[in-house]
Tab-separated table of C-alpha atoms in Angstrom:
chain	number	residue	atom	x	y	z
A	1245	UNK	CA	2.313	65.186	-20.261
A	1246	UNK	CA	4.849	62.805	-18.711
A	1247	UNK	CA	2.096	60.209	-18.181
A	1248	UNK	CA	1.251	60.370	-21.889
A	1249	UNK	CA	4.941	60.039	-22.763
A	1250	UNK	CA	5.230	56.916	-20.616
A	1251	UNK	CA	2.089	55.426	-22.134
A	1252	UNK	CA	3.083	56.196	-25.743
A	1253	UNK	CA	4.804	53.184	-27.371
A	1254	UNK	CA	8.482	53.738	-28.059
A	1255	UNK	CA	11.427	51.650	-29.119
A	1256	UNK	CA	12.375	51.021	-25.486
A	1257	UNK	CA	10.341	50.271	-22.370
A	1258	UNK	CA	11.573	52.453	-19.466
A	1259	UNK	CA	12.007	50.507	-16.206
A	1260	UNK	CA	13.363	51.916	-12.951
A	1261	UNK	CA	15.330	49.380	-10.885
A	1262	UNK	CA	16.101	50.000	-7.208
A	1263	UNK	CA	18.123	47.383	-5.367
A	1264	UNK	CA	19.067	47.427	-1.715
A	1265	UNK	CA	20.060	44.904	0.936
A	1266	UNK	CA	17.701	43.987	3.754
A	1267	UNK	CA	16.643	46.963	5.935
A	1268	UNK	CA	18.314	49.554	3.676
A	1269	UNK	CA	15.172	51.684	3.320
A	1270	UNK	CA	13.952	50.583	-0.131
A	1271	UNK	CA	10.230	50.838	0.552
A	1272	UNK	CA	10.486	54.177	2.370
A	1273	UNK	CA	12.437	55.640	-0.540
A	1274	UNK	CA	9.924	54.295	-3.052
A	1275	UNK	CA	7.009	55.813	-1.150
A	1276	UNK	CA	8.717	59.219	-0.893
A	1277	UNK	CA	9.468	59.401	-4.618
A	1278	UNK	CA	6.540	57.569	-6.242
A	1279	UNK	CA	3.768	57.553	-3.608
A	1280	UNK	CA	0.460	59.128	-4.586
A	1281	UNK	CA	0.204	61.365	-1.513
A	1282	UNK	CA	2.646	63.970	-2.805
A	1283	UNK	CA	4.241	66.546	-0.541
A	1284	UNK	CA	7.800	65.355	-1.065
A	1285	UNK	CA	10.114	68.334	-0.381
A	1286	UNK	CA	12.137	67.791	-3.553
A	1287	UNK	CA	9.032	67.981	-5.721
A	1288	UNK	CA	6.052	65.923	-6.821
A	1289	UNK	CA	7.292	65.174	-10.331
A	1290	UNK	CA	7.059	61.373	-9.885
A	1291	UNK	CA	4.204	61.404	-7.361
A	1292	UNK	CA	1.632	58.771	-8.321
A	1293	UNK	CA	3.646	57.873	-11.430
A	1294	UNK	CA	5.132	54.587	-10.227
A	1295	UNK	CA	4.014	51.060	-9.393
A	1296	UNK	CA	6.331	48.606	-7.685
A	1297	UNK	CA	7.147	45.136	-9.005
A	1298	UNK	CA	8.501	43.395	-5.929
A	1299	UNK	CA	11.837	41.641	-6.498
A	1300	UNK	CA	11.699	39.712	-3.237
A	1301	UNK	CA	11.814	35.939	-3.505
A	1302	UNK	CA	9.898	35.422	-0.248
A	1303	UNK	CA	7.219	38.115	-0.353
A	1304	UNK	CA	5.446	36.037	-3.008
A	1305	UNK	CA	4.341	33.611	-0.278
A	1306	UNK	CA	1.036	33.990	1.541
A	1307	UNK	CA	0.978	33.863	5.330
A	1308	UNK	CA	4.589	35.021	5.583
A	1309	UNK	CA	4.057	38.692	6.331
A	1310	UNK	CA	6.120	39.609	9.383
A	1311	UNK	CA	9.268	37.666	8.540
A	1312	UNK	CA	9.429	39.004	4.977
A	1313	UNK	CA	8.624	42.611	5.993
A	1314	UNK	CA	5.791	42.947	3.496
A	1315	UNK	CA	4.427	46.461	2.985
A	1316	UNK	CA	1.360	47.161	5.112
A	1317	UNK	CA	-2.062	48.145	3.805
A	1318	UNK	CA	-1.422	51.885	4.086
A	1319	UNK	CA	1.800	51.588	2.084
A	1320	UNK	CA	0.016	49.604	-0.628
A	1321	UNK	CA	-2.646	52.310	-0.891
A	1322	UNK	CA	0.030	54.971	-1.339
A	1323	UNK	CA	2.219	52.928	-3.685
A	1324	UNK	CA	0.772	49.839	-5.455
A	1325	UNK	CA	2.919	46.682	-5.256
A	1326	UNK	CA	2.803	43.635	-7.530
A	1327	UNK	CA	4.132	40.069	-7.162
A	1328	UNK	CA	3.421	39.716	-3.451
A	1329	UNK	CA	1.071	37.181	-1.812
A	1330	UNK	CA	0.889	35.000	-4.927
A	1331	UNK	CA	1.389	31.399	-3.790
A	1332	UNK	CA	1.476	29.218	-0.640
A	1333	UNK	CA	4.858	28.395	0.960
A	1334	UNK	CA	4.617	24.850	-0.413
A	1335	UNK	CA	5.044	26.066	-4.009
A	1336	UNK	CA	8.374	26.682	-5.719
A	1337	UNK	CA	9.043	30.134	-7.180
A	1338	UNK	CA	12.199	30.736	-9.184
A	1339	UNK	CA	13.975	33.423	-11.190
A	1340	UNK	CA	12.275	32.285	-14.396
A	1341	UNK	CA	8.845	32.812	-12.815
A	1342	UNK	CA	9.868	36.266	-11.653
A	1343	UNK	CA	11.205	37.410	-15.031
A	1344	UNK	CA	8.134	36.134	-16.890
A	1345	UNK	CA	5.658	37.735	-14.483
A	1346	UNK	CA	7.663	40.954	-14.176
A	1347	UNK	CA	7.712	41.330	-17.969
A	1348	UNK	CA	3.915	41.052	-17.995
A	1349	UNK	CA	3.568	43.640	-15.235
A	1350	UNK	CA	5.903	46.066	-17.015
A	1351	UNK	CA	3.574	46.120	-20.027
A	1352	UNK	CA	0.496	46.552	-17.807
A	1353	UNK	CA	1.977	49.397	-15.790
A	1354	UNK	CA	3.264	51.266	-18.855
A	1355	UNK	CA	-0.206	51.006	-20.412
A	1356	UNK	CA	-1.517	52.961	-17.415
A	1357	UNK	CA	0.992	55.736	-18.072
A	1358	UNK	CA	3.149	54.877	-15.062
A	1359	UNK	CA	6.719	53.773	-14.486
A	1360	UNK	CA	7.402	50.145	-13.559
A	1361	UNK	CA	9.707	50.199	-10.503
A	1362	UNK	CA	11.551	46.950	-9.833
A	1363	UNK	CA	12.176	47.214	-6.098
A	1364	UNK	CA	13.745	44.555	-3.896
A	1365	UNK	CA	16.746	42.770	-2.528
A	1366	UNK	CA	16.835	39.456	-4.382
A	1367	UNK	CA	19.847	40.337	-6.488
A	1368	UNK	CA	19.690	37.152	-8.575
A	1369	UNK	CA	16.143	37.978	-9.705
A	1370	UNK	CA	17.070	41.549	-10.582
A	1371	UNK	CA	20.168	40.519	-12.470
A	1372	UNK	CA	18.188	37.935	-14.460
A	1373	UNK	CA	15.582	40.578	-15.232
A	1374	UNK	CA	18.166	43.048	-16.550
A	1375	UNK	CA	20.436	40.638	-18.429
A	1376	UNK	CA	18.103	37.733	-19.173
A	1377	UNK	CA	18.031	34.163	-17.942
A	1378	UNK	CA	21.046	31.913	-18.532
A	1379	UNK	CA	20.506	29.469	-21.359
A	1380	UNK	CA	20.259	26.330	-19.253
A	1381	UNK	CA	18.746	23.245	-20.920
A	1382	UNK	CA	15.012	22.654	-20.663
A	1383	UNK	CA	13.663	20.073	-18.256
A	1384	UNK	CA	14.203	16.404	-19.218
A	1385	UNK	CA	11.106	14.498	-17.977
A	1386	UNK	CA	12.868	11.122	-17.796
A	1387	UNK	CA	15.853	12.424	-15.831
A	1388	UNK	CA	13.584	14.461	-13.564
A	1389	UNK	CA	11.393	11.429	-12.789
A	1390	UNK	CA	14.428	9.300	-11.995
A	1391	UNK	CA	15.782	11.950	-9.638
A	1392	UNK	CA	12.399	12.391	-7.951
A	1393	UNK	CA	12.219	8.643	-7.371
A	1394	UNK	CA	15.667	8.762	-5.795
A	1395	UNK	CA	14.630	11.722	-3.665
A	1396	UNK	CA	11.684	9.768	-2.305
A	1397	UNK	CA	13.789	6.655	-1.713
A	1398	UNK	CA	17.107	8.091	-0.443
A	1399	UNK	CA	16.086	11.510	0.874
A	1400	UNK	CA	17.237	15.055	0.124
A	1401	UNK	CA	20.426	14.796	2.144
A	1402	UNK	CA	21.781	11.968	-0.006
A	1403	UNK	CA	21.123	13.904	-3.218
A	1404	UNK	CA	22.555	17.092	-1.754
A	1405	UNK	CA	25.745	15.275	-0.733
A	1406	UNK	CA	26.019	13.903	-4.273
A	1407	UNK	CA	25.707	17.428	-5.677
A	1408	UNK	CA	28.281	18.649	-3.165
A	1409	UNK	CA	30.791	16.166	-4.592
A	1410	UNK	CA	29.896	16.688	-8.257
A	1411	UNK	CA	29.312	20.446	-8.300
A	1412	UNK	CA	30.388	22.068	-5.057
A	1413	UNK	CA	29.978	25.607	-6.421
A	1414	UNK	CA	26.289	25.132	-7.233
A	1415	UNK	CA	25.701	23.151	-4.038
A	1416	UNK	CA	27.152	26.017	-2.024
A	1417	UNK	CA	24.394	28.285	-3.325
A	1418	UNK	CA	21.558	25.873	-2.514
A	1419	UNK	CA	19.999	25.094	0.855
A	1420	UNK	CA	20.118	21.382	1.709
A	1421	UNK	CA	16.306	21.303	2.006
A	1422	UNK	CA	15.619	23.079	-1.283
A	1423	UNK	CA	14.483	19.985	-3.169
A	1424	UNK	CA	13.613	21.810	-6.389
A	1425	UNK	CA	17.021	23.434	-6.858
A	1426	UNK	CA	18.910	20.290	-5.848
A	1427	UNK	CA	16.997	18.260	-8.435
A	1428	UNK	CA	17.477	20.938	-11.078
A	1429	UNK	CA	21.251	21.133	-10.538
A	1430	UNK	CA	21.605	17.337	-10.719
A	1431	UNK	CA	19.356	17.228	-13.780
A	1432	UNK	CA	21.527	19.738	-15.656
A	1433	UNK	CA	24.649	17.861	-14.637
A	1434	UNK	CA	23.299	14.552	-15.903
A	1435	UNK	CA	21.787	15.979	-19.100
A	1436	UNK	CA	24.796	18.046	-20.197
A	1437	UNK	CA	27.782	16.842	-18.212
A	1438	UNK	CA	28.258	20.469	-17.186
A	1439	UNK	CA	27.731	22.105	-13.814
A	1440	UNK	CA	24.817	24.477	-13.378
A	1441	UNK	CA	27.074	27.415	-12.544
A	1442	UNK	CA	28.873	27.038	-15.882
A	1443	UNK	CA	25.759	28.422	-17.581
A	1444	UNK	CA	26.649	31.994	-16.715
A	1445	UNK	CA	24.432	35.056	-16.923
A	1446	UNK	CA	24.809	37.392	-19.888
A	1447	UNK	CA	26.583	40.693	-19.301
A	1448	UNK	CA	24.595	42.584	-21.935
A	1449	UNK	CA	21.268	44.181	-21.008
A	1450	UNK	CA	18.139	42.754	-22.596
A	1451	UNK	CA	16.934	44.418	-25.764
A	1452	UNK	CA	13.729	46.431	-25.775
A	1453	UNK	CA	14.283	48.057	-22.360
A	1454	UNK	CA	15.808	51.201	-20.956
A	1455	UNK	CA	16.917	50.415	-17.409
A	1456	UNK	CA	17.545	53.112	-14.824
A	1457	UNK	CA	19.478	51.077	-12.250
A	1458	UNK	CA	20.135	52.290	-8.722
A	1459	UNK	CA	21.688	50.598	-5.717
A	1460	UNK	CA	21.254	51.727	-2.119
A	1461	UNK	CA	24.603	52.298	-0.451
A	1462	UNK	CA	24.384	52.119	3.350
A	1463	UNK	CA	27.412	52.187	5.643
A	1464	UNK	CA	27.828	48.701	7.119
A	1465	UNK	CA	27.540	49.561	10.814
A	1466	UNK	CA	24.403	51.591	10.123
A	1467	UNK	CA	22.949	48.771	8.016
A	1468	UNK	CA	23.613	46.210	10.745
A	1469	UNK	CA	22.005	48.494	13.318
A	1470	UNK	CA	18.924	48.815	11.112
A	1471	UNK	CA	18.823	45.032	10.710
A	1472	UNK	CA	18.904	44.575	14.488
A	1473	UNK	CA	16.051	47.077	14.831
A	1474	UNK	CA	14.026	45.292	12.177
A	1475	UNK	CA	14.519	41.889	13.803
A	1476	UNK	CA	13.472	43.333	17.157
A	1477	UNK	CA	10.353	44.783	15.514
A	1478	UNK	CA	9.535	41.387	13.957
A	1479	UNK	CA	9.875	39.788	17.376
A	1480	UNK	CA	7.453	42.293	18.891
A	1481	UNK	CA	4.956	41.899	16.031
A	1482	UNK	CA	4.768	38.139	16.624
A	1483	UNK	CA	7.069	36.408	14.155
A	1484	UNK	CA	7.262	33.320	16.393
A	1485	UNK	CA	3.458	33.015	16.378
A	1486	UNK	CA	3.416	33.484	12.596
A	1487	UNK	CA	5.878	30.599	12.284
A	1488	UNK	CA	3.761	28.366	14.529
A	1489	UNK	CA	0.650	29.172	12.487
A	1490	UNK	CA	2.417	28.147	9.286
A	1491	UNK	CA	3.554	24.853	10.821
A	1492	UNK	CA	0.017	24.248	12.126
A	1493	UNK	CA	-1.226	24.743	8.558
A	1494	UNK	CA	0.943	21.841	7.416
A	1495	UNK	CA	4.007	23.621	6.054
A	1496	UNK	CA	7.301	21.935	6.866
A	1497	UNK	CA	11.032	22.463	6.585
A	1498	UNK	CA	10.902	21.082	3.045
A	1499	UNK	CA	8.360	23.736	1.964
A	1500	UNK	CA	10.253	26.212	-0.281
A	1501	UNK	CA	8.921	29.254	1.535
A	1502	UNK	CA	9.998	27.961	4.918
A	1503	UNK	CA	13.642	28.133	3.843
A	1504	UNK	CA	13.428	31.905	4.236
A	1505	UNK	CA	15.537	33.665	6.842
A	1506	UNK	CA	13.272	34.367	9.796
A	1507	UNK	CA	11.523	31.007	9.537
A	1508	UNK	CA	14.216	28.417	8.888
A	1509	UNK	CA	16.019	29.380	12.116
A	1510	UNK	CA	13.181	27.850	14.139
A	1511	UNK	CA	13.862	24.535	12.414
A	1512	UNK	CA	17.567	24.931	13.030
A	1513	UNK	CA	16.884	25.233	16.751
A	1514	UNK	CA	14.768	22.098	16.616
A	1515	UNK	CA	17.665	20.167	15.105
A	1516	UNK	CA	19.765	20.860	18.180
A	1517	UNK	CA	22.962	22.725	18.833
A	1518	UNK	CA	25.223	19.853	17.841
A	1519	UNK	CA	24.114	20.128	14.206
A	1520	UNK	CA	23.832	23.896	14.134
A	1521	UNK	CA	26.317	26.510	12.979
A	1522	UNK	CA	25.866	28.968	15.818
A	1523	UNK	CA	27.029	32.575	15.622
A	1524	UNK	CA	30.398	32.958	17.272
A	1525	UNK	CA	29.096	35.772	19.472
A	1526	UNK	CA	26.210	33.767	20.929
A	1527	UNK	CA	26.284	33.653	24.718
A	1528	UNK	CA	26.571	30.376	26.601
A	1529	UNK	CA	23.189	30.920	28.266
A	1530	UNK	CA	21.599	31.075	24.806
A	1531	UNK	CA	23.277	27.815	23.824
A	1532	UNK	CA	21.776	26.201	26.928
A	1533	UNK	CA	18.337	27.524	26.020
A	1534	UNK	CA	18.722	26.157	22.502
A	1535	UNK	CA	19.645	22.742	23.823
A	1536	UNK	CA	16.651	22.816	26.165
A	1537	UNK	CA	14.331	23.673	23.297
A	1538	UNK	CA	15.853	20.962	21.118
A	1539	UNK	CA	15.265	18.316	23.790
A	1540	UNK	CA	11.648	19.395	24.254
A	1541	UNK	CA	11.079	19.191	20.517
A	1542	UNK	CA	12.508	15.666	20.347
A	1543	UNK	CA	10.302	14.511	23.230
A	1544	UNK	CA	7.281	16.081	21.578
A	1545	UNK	CA	7.701	14.224	18.315
A	1546	UNK	CA	9.439	16.979	16.403
A	1547	UNK	CA	6.585	19.460	16.177
A	1548	UNK	CA	7.760	22.886	17.332
A	1549	UNK	CA	4.203	24.257	17.476
A	1550	UNK	CA	3.663	22.432	20.762
A	1551	UNK	CA	6.432	24.362	22.471
A	1552	UNK	CA	6.038	28.143	22.551
A	1553	UNK	CA	9.353	29.835	23.127
A	1554	UNK	CA	10.453	30.919	26.564
A	1555	UNK	CA	11.869	34.436	26.662
A	1556	UNK	CA	15.399	33.050	26.703
A	1557	UNK	CA	14.803	30.704	23.782
A	1558	UNK	CA	13.184	33.463	21.792
A	1559	UNK	CA	16.234	35.633	22.399
A	1560	UNK	CA	18.480	32.863	21.080
A	1561	UNK	CA	16.369	32.311	17.951
A	1562	UNK	CA	16.230	35.983	17.089
A	1563	UNK	CA	19.955	36.306	17.668
A	1564	UNK	CA	20.418	33.620	15.031
A	1565	UNK	CA	17.997	35.365	12.658
A	1566	UNK	CA	19.949	38.610	13.035
A	1567	UNK	CA	23.221	36.799	12.330
A	1568	UNK	CA	21.843	35.083	9.207
A	1569	UNK	CA	20.291	38.326	7.949
A	1570	UNK	CA	23.579	40.207	8.185
A	1571	UNK	CA	25.401	37.463	6.298
A	1572	UNK	CA	22.723	37.566	3.608
A	1573	UNK	CA	22.921	41.363	3.315
A	1574	UNK	CA	26.652	41.099	2.709
A	1575	UNK	CA	26.098	38.522	-0.070
A	1576	UNK	CA	23.377	40.694	-1.616
A	1577	UNK	CA	25.756	43.625	-2.016
A	1578	UNK	CA	28.625	41.519	-3.364
A	1579	UNK	CA	26.379	39.993	-6.022
A	1580	UNK	CA	24.804	43.264	-7.131
A	1581	UNK	CA	28.112	45.119	-7.387
A	1582	UNK	CA	28.918	42.973	-10.413
A	1583	UNK	CA	26.472	45.140	-12.395
A	1584	UNK	CA	28.619	47.874	-13.916
A	1585	UNK	CA	25.820	50.300	-14.855
A	1586	UNK	CA	24.415	50.713	-11.345
A	1587	UNK	CA	24.368	54.176	-9.755
A	1588	UNK	CA	24.949	53.964	-6.013
A	1589	UNK	CA	22.923	56.387	-3.911
A	1590	UNK	CA	22.356	57.198	-0.248
A	1591	UNK	CA	18.736	56.167	0.505
A	1592	UNK	CA	18.598	58.661	3.375
A	1593	UNK	CA	19.291	61.547	0.995
A	1594	UNK	CA	16.352	61.150	-1.395
A	1595	UNK	CA	16.986	64.547	-2.975
A	1596	UNK	CA	20.091	63.213	-4.758
A	1597	UNK	CA	18.177	60.192	-6.044
A	1598	UNK	CA	15.274	62.367	-7.176
A	1599	UNK	CA	17.580	64.727	-9.099
A	1600	UNK	CA	19.545	61.893	-10.716
A	1601	UNK	CA	16.418	60.010	-11.764
A	1602	UNK	CA	14.700	63.136	-13.053
A	1603	UNK	CA	17.696	64.058	-15.195
A	1604	UNK	CA	17.987	60.513	-16.596
A	1605	UNK	CA	14.274	60.172	-17.356
A	1606	UNK	CA	13.965	63.557	-19.038
A	1607	UNK	CA	17.062	62.837	-21.124
A	1608	UNK	CA	15.574	59.474	-22.148
A	1609	UNK	CA	12.322	61.007	-23.383
A	1610	UNK	CA	14.199	63.828	-25.102
A	1611	UNK	CA	16.259	61.270	-27.019
A	1612	UNK	CA	13.115	59.256	-27.845
A	1613	UNK	CA	11.405	62.311	-29.295
A	1614	UNK	CA	14.393	63.518	-31.312
A	1615	UNK	CA	15.434	60.076	-32.497
A	1616	UNK	CA	11.922	58.839	-33.111
């Protein structure tokens, strides 16, 4: 009966949104509640009734499996996921792409009588999905061509430094090697005379949807411990080899996908310790290993694939990945807490989430029936 209710057209499209920082247990929670195997102690009410739309900006890239913690084959059989493994790391993927493709998937999933479940940690994507994209100006071909010509002539660093002077707020949110976003910010600045960040997100939810928004609240020390465990697991699964394979396939530091945490740190090591913001807690022996690796890279023509990591170097790289991941997790939470309608839940107490979601969903369909 619930499946028919979900499939039946109504005035609002129900969408469940679950946000959580890295390593907060998002996928495990999704499988317990929506997986098709059943047997969840709280009840099987939602079992097999959900399909995930991944809100992860890096899981869209092929060949980047370990570093982005993509769900494995067994998980995908239990709980279908969409918007993963879509494009190569050389392609740009932005919030506009996500919102457009997620909207399409919502319609598809509802037509199958299931709930669309937006699940991920890219807070900017989720916020754009709920509130809509900011009304930035459309692309100006002439300005874009001029900027691309300058990029080819002067390099990304020159354009990034220009953005840093003209719009430091936007520049602070963009990686120096993210050519697409640098060009876009400069394009908006030149076309409108306004900074990109001045085009703020709406604070009113998009029409035509009913969002059930949940955030995973994990105590910081526990979250950081889980991050360390995840990074250690990635190391054991062969993240370094995955990185080398990507470089061997022709992907470089300027490839959008390679800016992801877990991959970009290998390039940082290559650039040498003098140009690197090292974690304050990094041991001196790790600094020495980093310098050694940097010198080998320079002698080898800059290609890190020729120099597999020694155990000490690998330790230093993964220490940096852990540091960057924790900083990112903190930013994720700060950004998402600006959404006032979010219900914060403990992901390790799924019974509370189940009860809250069940009550909200049943109330929604009750209102639809009586107001329809």
